[in-house]
PDB file of C-alpha atoms in Angstrom:
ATOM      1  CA  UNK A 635     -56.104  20.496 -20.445  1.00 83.00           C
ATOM      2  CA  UNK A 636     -58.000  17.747 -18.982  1.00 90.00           C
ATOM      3  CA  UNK A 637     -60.606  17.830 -16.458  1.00 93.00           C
ATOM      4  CA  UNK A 638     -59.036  15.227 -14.109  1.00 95.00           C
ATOM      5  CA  UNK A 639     -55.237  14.137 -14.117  1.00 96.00           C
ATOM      6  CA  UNK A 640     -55.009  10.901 -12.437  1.00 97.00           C
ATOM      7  CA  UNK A 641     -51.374   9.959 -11.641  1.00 95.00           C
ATOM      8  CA  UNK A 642     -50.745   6.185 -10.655  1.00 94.00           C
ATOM      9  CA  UNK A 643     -47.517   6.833  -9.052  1.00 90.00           C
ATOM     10  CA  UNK A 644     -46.291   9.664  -7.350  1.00 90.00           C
ATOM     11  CA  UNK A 645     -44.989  11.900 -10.316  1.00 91.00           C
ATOM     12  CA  UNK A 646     -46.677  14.666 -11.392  1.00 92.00           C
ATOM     13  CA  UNK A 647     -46.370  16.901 -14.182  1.00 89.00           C
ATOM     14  CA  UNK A 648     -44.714  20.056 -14.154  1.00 88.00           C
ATOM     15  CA  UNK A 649     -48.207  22.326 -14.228  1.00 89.00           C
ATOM     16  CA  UNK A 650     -50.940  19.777 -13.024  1.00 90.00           C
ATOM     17  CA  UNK A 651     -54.416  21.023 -13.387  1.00 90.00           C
ATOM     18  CA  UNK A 652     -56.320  21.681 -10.177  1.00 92.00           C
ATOM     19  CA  UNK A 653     -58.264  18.545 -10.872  1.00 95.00           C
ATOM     20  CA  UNK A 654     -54.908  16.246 -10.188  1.00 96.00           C
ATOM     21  CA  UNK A 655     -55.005  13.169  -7.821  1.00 97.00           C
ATOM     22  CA  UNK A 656     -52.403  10.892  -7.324  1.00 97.00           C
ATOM     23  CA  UNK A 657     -52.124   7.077  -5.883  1.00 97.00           C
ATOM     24  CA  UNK A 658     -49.255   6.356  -3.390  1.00 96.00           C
ATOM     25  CA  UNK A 659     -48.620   2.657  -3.573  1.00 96.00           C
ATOM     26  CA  UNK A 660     -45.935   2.968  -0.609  1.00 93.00           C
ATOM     27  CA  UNK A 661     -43.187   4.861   0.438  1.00 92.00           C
ATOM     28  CA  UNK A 662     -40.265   2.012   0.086  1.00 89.00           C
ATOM     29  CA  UNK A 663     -37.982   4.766  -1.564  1.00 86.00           C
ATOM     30  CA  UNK A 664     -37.641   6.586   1.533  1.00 87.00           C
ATOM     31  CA  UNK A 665     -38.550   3.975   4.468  1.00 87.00           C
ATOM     32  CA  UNK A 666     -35.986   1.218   3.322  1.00 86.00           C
ATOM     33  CA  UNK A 667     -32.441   0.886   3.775  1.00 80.00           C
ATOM     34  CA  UNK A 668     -31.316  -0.541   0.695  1.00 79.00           C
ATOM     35  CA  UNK A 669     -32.431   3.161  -0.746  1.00 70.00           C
ATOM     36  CA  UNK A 670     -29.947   4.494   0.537  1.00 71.00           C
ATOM     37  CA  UNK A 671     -28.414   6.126  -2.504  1.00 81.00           C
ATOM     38  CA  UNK A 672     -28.726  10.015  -1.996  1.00 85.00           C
ATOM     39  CA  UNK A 673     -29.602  10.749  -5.185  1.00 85.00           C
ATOM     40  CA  UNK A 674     -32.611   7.361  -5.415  1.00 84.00           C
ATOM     41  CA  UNK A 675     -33.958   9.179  -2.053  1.00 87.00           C
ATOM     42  CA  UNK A 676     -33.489  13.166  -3.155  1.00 90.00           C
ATOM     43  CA  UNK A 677     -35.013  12.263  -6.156  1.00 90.00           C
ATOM     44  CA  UNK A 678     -38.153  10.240  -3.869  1.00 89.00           C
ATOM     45  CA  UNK A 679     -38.197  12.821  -1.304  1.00 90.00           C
ATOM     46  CA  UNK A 680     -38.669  15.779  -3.807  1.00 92.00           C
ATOM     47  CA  UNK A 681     -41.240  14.189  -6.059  1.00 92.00           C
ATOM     48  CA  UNK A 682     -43.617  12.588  -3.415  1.00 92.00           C
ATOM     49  CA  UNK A 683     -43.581  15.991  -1.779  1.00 92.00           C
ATOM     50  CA  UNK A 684     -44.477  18.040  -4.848  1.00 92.00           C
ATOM     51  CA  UNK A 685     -47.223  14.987  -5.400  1.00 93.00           C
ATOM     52  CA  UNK A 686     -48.354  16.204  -1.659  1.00 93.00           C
ATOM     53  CA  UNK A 687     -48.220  19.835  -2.228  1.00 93.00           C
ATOM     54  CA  UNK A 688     -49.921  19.953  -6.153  1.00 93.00           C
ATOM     55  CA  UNK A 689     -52.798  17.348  -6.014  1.00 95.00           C
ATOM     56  CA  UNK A 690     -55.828  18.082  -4.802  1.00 96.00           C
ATOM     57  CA  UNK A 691     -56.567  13.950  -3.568  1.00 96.00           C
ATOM     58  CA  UNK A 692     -53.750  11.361  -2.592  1.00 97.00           C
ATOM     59  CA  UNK A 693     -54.939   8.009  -3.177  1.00 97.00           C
ATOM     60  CA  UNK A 694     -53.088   5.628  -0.291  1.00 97.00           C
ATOM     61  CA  UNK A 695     -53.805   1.801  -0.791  1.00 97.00           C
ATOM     62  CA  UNK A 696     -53.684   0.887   2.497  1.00 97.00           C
ATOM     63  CA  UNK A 697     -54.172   2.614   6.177  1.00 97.00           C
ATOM     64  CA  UNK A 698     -50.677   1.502   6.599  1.00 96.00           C
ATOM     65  CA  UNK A 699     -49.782   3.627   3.540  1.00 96.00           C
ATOM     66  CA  UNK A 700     -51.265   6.333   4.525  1.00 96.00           C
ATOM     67  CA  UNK A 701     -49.909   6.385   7.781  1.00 95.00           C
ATOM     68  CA  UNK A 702     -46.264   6.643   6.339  1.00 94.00           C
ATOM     69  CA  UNK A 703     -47.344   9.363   4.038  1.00 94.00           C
ATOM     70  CA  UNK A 704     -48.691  11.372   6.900  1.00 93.00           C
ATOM     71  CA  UNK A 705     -44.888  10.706   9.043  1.00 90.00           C
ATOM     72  CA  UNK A 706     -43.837  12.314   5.835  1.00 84.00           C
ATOM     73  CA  UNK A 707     -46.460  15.693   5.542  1.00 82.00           C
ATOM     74  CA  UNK A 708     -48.864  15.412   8.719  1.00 87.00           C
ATOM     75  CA  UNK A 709     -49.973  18.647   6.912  1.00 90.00           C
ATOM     76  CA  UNK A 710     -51.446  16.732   4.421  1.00 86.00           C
ATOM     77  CA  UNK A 711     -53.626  14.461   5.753  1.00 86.00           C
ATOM     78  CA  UNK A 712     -57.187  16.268   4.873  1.00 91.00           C
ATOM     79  CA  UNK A 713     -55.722  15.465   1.110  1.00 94.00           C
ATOM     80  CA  UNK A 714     -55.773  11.086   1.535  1.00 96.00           C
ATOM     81  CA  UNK A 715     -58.073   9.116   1.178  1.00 97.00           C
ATOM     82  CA  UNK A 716     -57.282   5.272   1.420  1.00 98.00           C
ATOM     83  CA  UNK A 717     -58.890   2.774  -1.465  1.00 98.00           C
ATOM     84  CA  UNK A 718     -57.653  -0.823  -1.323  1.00 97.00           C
ATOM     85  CA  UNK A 719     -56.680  -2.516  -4.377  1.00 97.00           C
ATOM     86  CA  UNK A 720     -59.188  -5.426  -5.536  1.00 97.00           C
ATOM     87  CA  UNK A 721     -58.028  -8.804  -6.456  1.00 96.00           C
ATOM     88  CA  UNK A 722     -59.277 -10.036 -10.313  1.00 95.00           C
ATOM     89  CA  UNK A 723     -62.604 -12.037 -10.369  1.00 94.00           C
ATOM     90  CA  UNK A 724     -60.620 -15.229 -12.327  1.00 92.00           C
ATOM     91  CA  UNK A 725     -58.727 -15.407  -9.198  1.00 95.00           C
ATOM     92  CA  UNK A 726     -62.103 -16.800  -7.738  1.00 93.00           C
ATOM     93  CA  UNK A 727     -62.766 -19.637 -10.413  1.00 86.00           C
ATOM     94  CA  UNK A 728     -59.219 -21.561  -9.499  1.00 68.00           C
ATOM     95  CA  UNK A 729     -58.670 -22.939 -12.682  1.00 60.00           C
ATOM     96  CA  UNK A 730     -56.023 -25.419 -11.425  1.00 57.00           C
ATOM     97  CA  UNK A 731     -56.176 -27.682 -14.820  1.00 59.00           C
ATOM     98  CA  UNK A 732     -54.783 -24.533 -16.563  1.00 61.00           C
ATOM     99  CA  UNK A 733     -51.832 -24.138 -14.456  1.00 60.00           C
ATOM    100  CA  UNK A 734     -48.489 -23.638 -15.848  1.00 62.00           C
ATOM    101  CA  UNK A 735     -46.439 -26.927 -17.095  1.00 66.00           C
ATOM    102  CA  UNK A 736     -43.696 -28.808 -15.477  1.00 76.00           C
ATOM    103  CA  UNK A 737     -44.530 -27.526 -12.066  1.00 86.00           C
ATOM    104  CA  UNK A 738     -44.000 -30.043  -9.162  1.00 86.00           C
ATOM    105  CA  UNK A 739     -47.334 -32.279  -7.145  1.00 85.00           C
ATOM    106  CA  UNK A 740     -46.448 -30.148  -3.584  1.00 92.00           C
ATOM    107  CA  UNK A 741     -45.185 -26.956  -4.052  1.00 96.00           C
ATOM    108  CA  UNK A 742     -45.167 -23.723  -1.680  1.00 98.00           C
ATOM    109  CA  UNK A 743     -45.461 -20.656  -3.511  1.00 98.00           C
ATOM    110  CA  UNK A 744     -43.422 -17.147  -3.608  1.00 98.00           C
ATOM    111  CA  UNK A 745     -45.384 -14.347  -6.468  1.00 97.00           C
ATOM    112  CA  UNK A 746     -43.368 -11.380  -6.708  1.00 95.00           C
ATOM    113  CA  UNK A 747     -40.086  -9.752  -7.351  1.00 94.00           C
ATOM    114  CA  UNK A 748     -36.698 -10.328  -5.962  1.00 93.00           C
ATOM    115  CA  UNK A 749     -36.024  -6.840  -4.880  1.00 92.00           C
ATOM    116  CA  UNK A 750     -34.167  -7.251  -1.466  1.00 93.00           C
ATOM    117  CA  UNK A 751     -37.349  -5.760   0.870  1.00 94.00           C
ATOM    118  CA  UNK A 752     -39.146  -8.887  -0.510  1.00 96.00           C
ATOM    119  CA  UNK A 753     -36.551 -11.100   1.982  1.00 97.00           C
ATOM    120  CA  UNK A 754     -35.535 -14.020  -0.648  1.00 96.00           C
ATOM    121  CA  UNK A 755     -32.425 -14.798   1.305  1.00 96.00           C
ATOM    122  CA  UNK A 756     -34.822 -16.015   4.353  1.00 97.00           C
ATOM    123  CA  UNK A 757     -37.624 -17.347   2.737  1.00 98.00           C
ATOM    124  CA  UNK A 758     -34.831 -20.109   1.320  1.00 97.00           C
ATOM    125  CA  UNK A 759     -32.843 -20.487   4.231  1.00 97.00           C
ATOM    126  CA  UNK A 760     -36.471 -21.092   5.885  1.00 98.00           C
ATOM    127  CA  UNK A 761     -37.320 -23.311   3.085  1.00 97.00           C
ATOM    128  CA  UNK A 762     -33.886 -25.803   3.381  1.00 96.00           C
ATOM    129  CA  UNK A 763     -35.244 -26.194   7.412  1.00 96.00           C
ATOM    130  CA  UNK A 764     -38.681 -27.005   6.331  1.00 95.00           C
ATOM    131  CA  UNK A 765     -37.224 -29.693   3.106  1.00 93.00           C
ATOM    132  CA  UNK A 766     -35.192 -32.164   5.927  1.00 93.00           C
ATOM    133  CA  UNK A 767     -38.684 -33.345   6.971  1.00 90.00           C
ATOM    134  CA  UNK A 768     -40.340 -32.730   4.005  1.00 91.00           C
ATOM    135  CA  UNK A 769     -37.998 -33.625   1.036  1.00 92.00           C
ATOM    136  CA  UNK A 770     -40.951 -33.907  -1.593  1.00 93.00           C
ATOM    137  CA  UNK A 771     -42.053 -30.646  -0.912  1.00 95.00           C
ATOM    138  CA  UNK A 772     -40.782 -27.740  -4.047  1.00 97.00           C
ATOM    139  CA  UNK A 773     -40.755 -23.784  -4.084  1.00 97.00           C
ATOM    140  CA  UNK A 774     -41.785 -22.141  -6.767  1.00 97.00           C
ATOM    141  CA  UNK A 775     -40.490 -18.527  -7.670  1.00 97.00           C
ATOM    142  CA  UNK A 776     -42.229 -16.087 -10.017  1.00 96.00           C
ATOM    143  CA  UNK A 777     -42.447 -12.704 -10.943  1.00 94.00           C
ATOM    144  CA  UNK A 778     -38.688 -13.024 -11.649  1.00 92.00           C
ATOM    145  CA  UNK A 779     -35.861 -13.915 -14.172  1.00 90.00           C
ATOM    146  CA  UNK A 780     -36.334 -17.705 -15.107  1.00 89.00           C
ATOM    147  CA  UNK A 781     -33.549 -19.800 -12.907  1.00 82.00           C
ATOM    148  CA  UNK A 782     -32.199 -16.181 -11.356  1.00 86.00           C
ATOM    149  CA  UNK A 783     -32.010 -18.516  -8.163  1.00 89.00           C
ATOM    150  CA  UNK A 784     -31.077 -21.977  -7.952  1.00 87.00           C
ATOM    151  CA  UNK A 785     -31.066 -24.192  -5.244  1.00 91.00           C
ATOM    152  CA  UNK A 786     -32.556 -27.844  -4.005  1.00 93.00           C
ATOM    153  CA  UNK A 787     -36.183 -28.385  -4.470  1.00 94.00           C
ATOM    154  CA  UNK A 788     -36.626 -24.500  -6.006  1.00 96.00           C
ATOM    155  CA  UNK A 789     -37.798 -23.847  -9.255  1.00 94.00           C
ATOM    156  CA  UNK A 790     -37.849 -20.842 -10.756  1.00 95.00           C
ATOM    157  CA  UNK A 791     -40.075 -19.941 -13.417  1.00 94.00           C
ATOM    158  CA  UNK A 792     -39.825 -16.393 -14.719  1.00 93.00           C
ATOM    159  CA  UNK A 793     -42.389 -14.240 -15.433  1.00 94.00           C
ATOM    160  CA  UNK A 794     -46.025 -15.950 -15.918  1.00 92.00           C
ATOM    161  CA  UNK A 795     -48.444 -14.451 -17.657  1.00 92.00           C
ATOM    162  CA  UNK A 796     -51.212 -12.849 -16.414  1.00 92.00           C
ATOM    163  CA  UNK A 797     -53.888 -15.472 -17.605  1.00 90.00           C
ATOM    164  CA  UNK A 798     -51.524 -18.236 -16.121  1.00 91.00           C
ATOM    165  CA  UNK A 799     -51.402 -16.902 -13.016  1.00 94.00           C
ATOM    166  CA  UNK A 800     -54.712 -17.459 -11.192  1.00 94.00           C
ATOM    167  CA  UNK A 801     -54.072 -21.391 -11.642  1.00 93.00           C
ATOM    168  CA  UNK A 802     -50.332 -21.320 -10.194  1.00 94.00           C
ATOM    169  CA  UNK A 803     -51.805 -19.825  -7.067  1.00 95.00           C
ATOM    170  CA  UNK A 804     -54.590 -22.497  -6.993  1.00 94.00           C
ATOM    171  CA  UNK A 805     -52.627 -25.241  -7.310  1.00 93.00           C
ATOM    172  CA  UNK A 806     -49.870 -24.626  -4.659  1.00 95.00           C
ATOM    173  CA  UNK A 807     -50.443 -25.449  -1.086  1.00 95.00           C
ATOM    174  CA  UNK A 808     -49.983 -22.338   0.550  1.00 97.00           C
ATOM    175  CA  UNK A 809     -48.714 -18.966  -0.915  1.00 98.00           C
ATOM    176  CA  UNK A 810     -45.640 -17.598   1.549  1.00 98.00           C
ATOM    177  CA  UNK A 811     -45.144 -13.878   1.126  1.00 98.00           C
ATOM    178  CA  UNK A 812     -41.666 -13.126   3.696  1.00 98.00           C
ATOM    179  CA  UNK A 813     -41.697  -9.281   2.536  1.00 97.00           C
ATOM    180  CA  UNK A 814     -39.687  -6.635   5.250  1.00 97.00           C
ATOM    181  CA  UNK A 815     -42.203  -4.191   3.833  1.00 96.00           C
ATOM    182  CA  UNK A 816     -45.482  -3.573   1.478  1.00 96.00           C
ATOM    183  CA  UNK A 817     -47.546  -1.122   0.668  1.00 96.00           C
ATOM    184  CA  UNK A 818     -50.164  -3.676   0.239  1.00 97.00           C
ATOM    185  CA  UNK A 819     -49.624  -7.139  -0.199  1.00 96.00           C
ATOM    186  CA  UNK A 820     -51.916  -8.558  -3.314  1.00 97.00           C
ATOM    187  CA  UNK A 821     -50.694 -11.856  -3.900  1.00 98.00           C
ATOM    188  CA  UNK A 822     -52.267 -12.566  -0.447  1.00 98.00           C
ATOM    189  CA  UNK A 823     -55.385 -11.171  -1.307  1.00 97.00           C
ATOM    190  CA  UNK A 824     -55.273 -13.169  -5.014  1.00 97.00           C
ATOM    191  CA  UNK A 825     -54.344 -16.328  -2.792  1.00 97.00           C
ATOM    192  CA  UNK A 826     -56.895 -15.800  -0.800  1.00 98.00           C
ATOM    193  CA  UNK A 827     -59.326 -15.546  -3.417  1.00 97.00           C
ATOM    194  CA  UNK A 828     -58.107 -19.032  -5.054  1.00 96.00           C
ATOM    195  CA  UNK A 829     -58.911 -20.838  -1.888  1.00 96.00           C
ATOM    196  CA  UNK A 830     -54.952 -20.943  -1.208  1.00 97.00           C
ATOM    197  CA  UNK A 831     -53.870 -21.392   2.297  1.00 98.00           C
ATOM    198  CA  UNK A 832     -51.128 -17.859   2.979  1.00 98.00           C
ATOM    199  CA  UNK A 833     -48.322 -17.539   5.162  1.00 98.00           C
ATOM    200  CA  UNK A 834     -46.968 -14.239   5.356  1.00 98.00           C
ATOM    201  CA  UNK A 835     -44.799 -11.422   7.470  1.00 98.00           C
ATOM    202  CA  UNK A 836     -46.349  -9.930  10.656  1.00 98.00           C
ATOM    203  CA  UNK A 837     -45.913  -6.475   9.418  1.00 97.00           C
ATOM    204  CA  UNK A 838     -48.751  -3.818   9.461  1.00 96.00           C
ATOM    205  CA  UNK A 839     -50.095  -3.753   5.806  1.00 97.00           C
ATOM    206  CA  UNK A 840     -50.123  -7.837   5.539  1.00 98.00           C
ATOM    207  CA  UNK A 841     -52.084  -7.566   8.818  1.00 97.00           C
ATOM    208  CA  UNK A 842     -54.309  -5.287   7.557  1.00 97.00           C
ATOM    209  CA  UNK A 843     -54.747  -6.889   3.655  1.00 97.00           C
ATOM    210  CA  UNK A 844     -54.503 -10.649   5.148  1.00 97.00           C
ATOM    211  CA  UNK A 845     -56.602 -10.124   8.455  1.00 96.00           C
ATOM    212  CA  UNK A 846     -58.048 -13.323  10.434  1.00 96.00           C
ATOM    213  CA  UNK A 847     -57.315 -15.220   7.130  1.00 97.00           C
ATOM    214  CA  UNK A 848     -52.909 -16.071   7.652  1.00 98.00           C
ATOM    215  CA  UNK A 849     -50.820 -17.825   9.247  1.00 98.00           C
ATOM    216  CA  UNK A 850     -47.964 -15.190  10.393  1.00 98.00           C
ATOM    217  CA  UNK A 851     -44.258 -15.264  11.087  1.00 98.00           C
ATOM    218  CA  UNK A 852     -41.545 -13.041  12.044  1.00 98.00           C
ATOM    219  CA  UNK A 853     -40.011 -12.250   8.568  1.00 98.00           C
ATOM    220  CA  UNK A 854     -36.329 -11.707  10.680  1.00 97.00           C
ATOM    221  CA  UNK A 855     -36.462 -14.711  12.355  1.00 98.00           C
ATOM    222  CA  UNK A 856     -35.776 -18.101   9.775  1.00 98.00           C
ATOM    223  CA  UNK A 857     -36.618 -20.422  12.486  1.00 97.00           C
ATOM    224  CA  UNK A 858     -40.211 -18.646  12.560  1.00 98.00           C
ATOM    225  CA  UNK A 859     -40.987 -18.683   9.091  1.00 98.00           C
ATOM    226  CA  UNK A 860     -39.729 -22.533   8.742  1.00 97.00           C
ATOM    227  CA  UNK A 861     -42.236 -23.174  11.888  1.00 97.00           C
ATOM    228  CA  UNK A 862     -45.049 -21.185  10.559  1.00 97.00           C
ATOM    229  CA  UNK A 863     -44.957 -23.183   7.582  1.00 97.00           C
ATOM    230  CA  UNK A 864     -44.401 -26.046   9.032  1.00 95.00           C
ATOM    231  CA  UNK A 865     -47.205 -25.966  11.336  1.00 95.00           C
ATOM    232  CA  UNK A 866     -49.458 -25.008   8.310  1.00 96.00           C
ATOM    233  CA  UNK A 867     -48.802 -27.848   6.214  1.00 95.00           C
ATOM    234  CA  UNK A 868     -49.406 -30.154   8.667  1.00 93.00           C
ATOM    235  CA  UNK A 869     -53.132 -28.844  10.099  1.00 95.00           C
ATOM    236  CA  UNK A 870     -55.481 -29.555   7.620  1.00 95.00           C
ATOM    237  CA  UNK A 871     -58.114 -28.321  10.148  1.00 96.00           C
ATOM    238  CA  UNK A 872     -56.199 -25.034   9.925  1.00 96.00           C
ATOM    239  CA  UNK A 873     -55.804 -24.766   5.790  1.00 96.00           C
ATOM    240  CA  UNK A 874     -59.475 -25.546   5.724  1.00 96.00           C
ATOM    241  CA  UNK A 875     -60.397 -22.372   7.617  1.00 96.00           C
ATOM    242  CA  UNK A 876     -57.518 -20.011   6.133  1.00 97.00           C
ATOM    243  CA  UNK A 877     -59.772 -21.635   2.484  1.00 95.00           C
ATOM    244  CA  UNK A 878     -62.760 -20.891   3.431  1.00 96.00           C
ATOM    245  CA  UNK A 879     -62.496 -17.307   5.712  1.00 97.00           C
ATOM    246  CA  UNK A 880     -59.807 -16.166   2.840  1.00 97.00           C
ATOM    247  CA  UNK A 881     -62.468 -16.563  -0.050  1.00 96.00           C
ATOM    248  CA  UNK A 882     -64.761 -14.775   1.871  1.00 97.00           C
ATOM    249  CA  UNK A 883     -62.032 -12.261   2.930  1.00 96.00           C
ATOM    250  CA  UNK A 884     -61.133 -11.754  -0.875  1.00 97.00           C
ATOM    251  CA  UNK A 885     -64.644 -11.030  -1.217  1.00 96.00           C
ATOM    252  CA  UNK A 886     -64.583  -7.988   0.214  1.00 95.00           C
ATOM    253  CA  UNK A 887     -61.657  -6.513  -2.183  1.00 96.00           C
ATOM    254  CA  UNK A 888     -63.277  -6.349  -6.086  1.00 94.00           C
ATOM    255  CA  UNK A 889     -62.083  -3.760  -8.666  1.00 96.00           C
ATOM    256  CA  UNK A 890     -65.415  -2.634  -9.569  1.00 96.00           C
ATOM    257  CA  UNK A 891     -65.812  -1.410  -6.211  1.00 96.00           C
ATOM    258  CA  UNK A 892     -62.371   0.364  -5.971  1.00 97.00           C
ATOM    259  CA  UNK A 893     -63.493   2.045  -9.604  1.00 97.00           C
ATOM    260  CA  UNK A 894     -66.645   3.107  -7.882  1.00 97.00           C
ATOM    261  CA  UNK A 895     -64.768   5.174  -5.247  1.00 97.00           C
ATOM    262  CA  UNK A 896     -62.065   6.253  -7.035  1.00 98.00           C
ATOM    263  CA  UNK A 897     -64.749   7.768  -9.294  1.00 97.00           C
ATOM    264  CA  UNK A 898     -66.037   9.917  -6.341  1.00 97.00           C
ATOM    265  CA  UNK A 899     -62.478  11.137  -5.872  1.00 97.00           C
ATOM    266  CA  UNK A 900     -62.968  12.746  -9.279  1.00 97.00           C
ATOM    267  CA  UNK A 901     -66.227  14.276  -8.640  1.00 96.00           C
ATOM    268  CA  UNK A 902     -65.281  15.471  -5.488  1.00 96.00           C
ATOM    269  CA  UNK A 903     -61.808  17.346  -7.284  1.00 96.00           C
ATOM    270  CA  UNK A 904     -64.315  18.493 -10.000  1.00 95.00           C
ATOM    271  CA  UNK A 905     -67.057  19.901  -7.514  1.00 89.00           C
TER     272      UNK A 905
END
């Protein structure tokens, strides 16, 4: 019997206590075609809408969230309440002398998982464009299994840990996030932080995590991303503004901050 029952996904118990709020990352279950399994989306449908109907806050980490939660149950909308995530303070000290071994001198960078929303298949065929004028240039893959893709000039690297990964995004060039869809976006937040230059998809939560602080591209269109990075790599001018305006960006996002309001959702469920 607990006071407050904080879910961090979108499952609830069977008899939540009044007290209950719930985060909604995104709604990727229901909003993107490769969920198209009945039984992936039933299952989705039933549970975020029981999440809706039993908590007494929804948690939404992004206005772009929380606008696809209220397509979902307009009804529901006195219930969210959007808190961004924060990006980690190490992210700030870009440690690049502790970055990971045998990574290459000029490498773009992709952090995340190879589920297919994340679009993969275009950031490489965007990538082999961009290597016939710059052949020294690498990509780097993690969040992954280690060499689960394999092609010229990419290395894949598996899962880094946590520690690790503050210098890896300091040390690339730019950080290139090609996603279809995100309920968020932090790697471009944590890149930002590290002083990394990011190039990312012109969809409406990397607008609104990224802001004035990206270079973006159409994530369906190869030919755009290749330009997009392209064009960044070669204006200096450019990465020294997407440094400096994404630190102070990043800024903005801290986890002590996202504690402090997420502790007022409690009070306010307990009041």
């Amino acid at each position: 019997k607990p006071d407050v029952f904080h879910a961090p996904h979108y499952v609830v118990p069977f008899f939540p206590p009044r007290a209950t709020v719930v985060t909604i990352h995104d709604l990727m279950h229901l909003t993107r075609p490769e969920h198209d399994a009945p039984a992936k989306r039933f299952y989705a449908r039933w549970m975020i809408g029981r999440a809706l109907r039993l908590s007494a806050r929804v948690i939404a980490v992004s206005e772009s969230t929380k606008k696809e939660i209220l397509a979902f149950g307009p009804e529901w909308g006195g219930k969210v309440v959007v808190i961004p995530n924060g990006v980690r303070e190490d992210f700030f000290e870009r440690g690049k002398d502790n970055a990971p071994e045998s990574l290459p001198l000029s490498y773009l960078l992709f952090l995340g998982n190879d589920k297919p929303h994340k679009n993969l298949e275009g950031l490489l065929a965007a990538f082999a464009r961009l290597r016939v004028s710059s052949p020294s240039l690498s990509l780097v893959l993690a969040g992954m299994a280690r060499n689960r893709i394999k092609a010229e000039g990419v290395q894949c690297i598996g899962f880094v840990p946590d520690a690790e990964v503050p210098a890896l995004v300091a040390a690339a060039r730019a950080l290139v996030l090609p996603s279809f869809a995100e309920g968020f976006g932090l790697p471009v937040l944590e890149a930002q932080a590290a002083g990394t230059p990011v190039a990312c998809s012109d969809i409406p939560a990397l607008r609104e995590t990224a802001g004035d602080a990206a270079v973006f591209f159409d994530p369906h269109d190869i030919s755009s991303i290749a330009e997009a990075l392209g064009a960044l790599l070669g204006d200096e001018e450019k990465r020294d503004f997407l440094r400096k305006r994404g630190r102070e960006r990043a800024a903005q996002f801290t986890w002590s901050r996202v504690a402090e309001r997420t502790a007022g959702i409690y009070e306010s469920v307990l009041s």
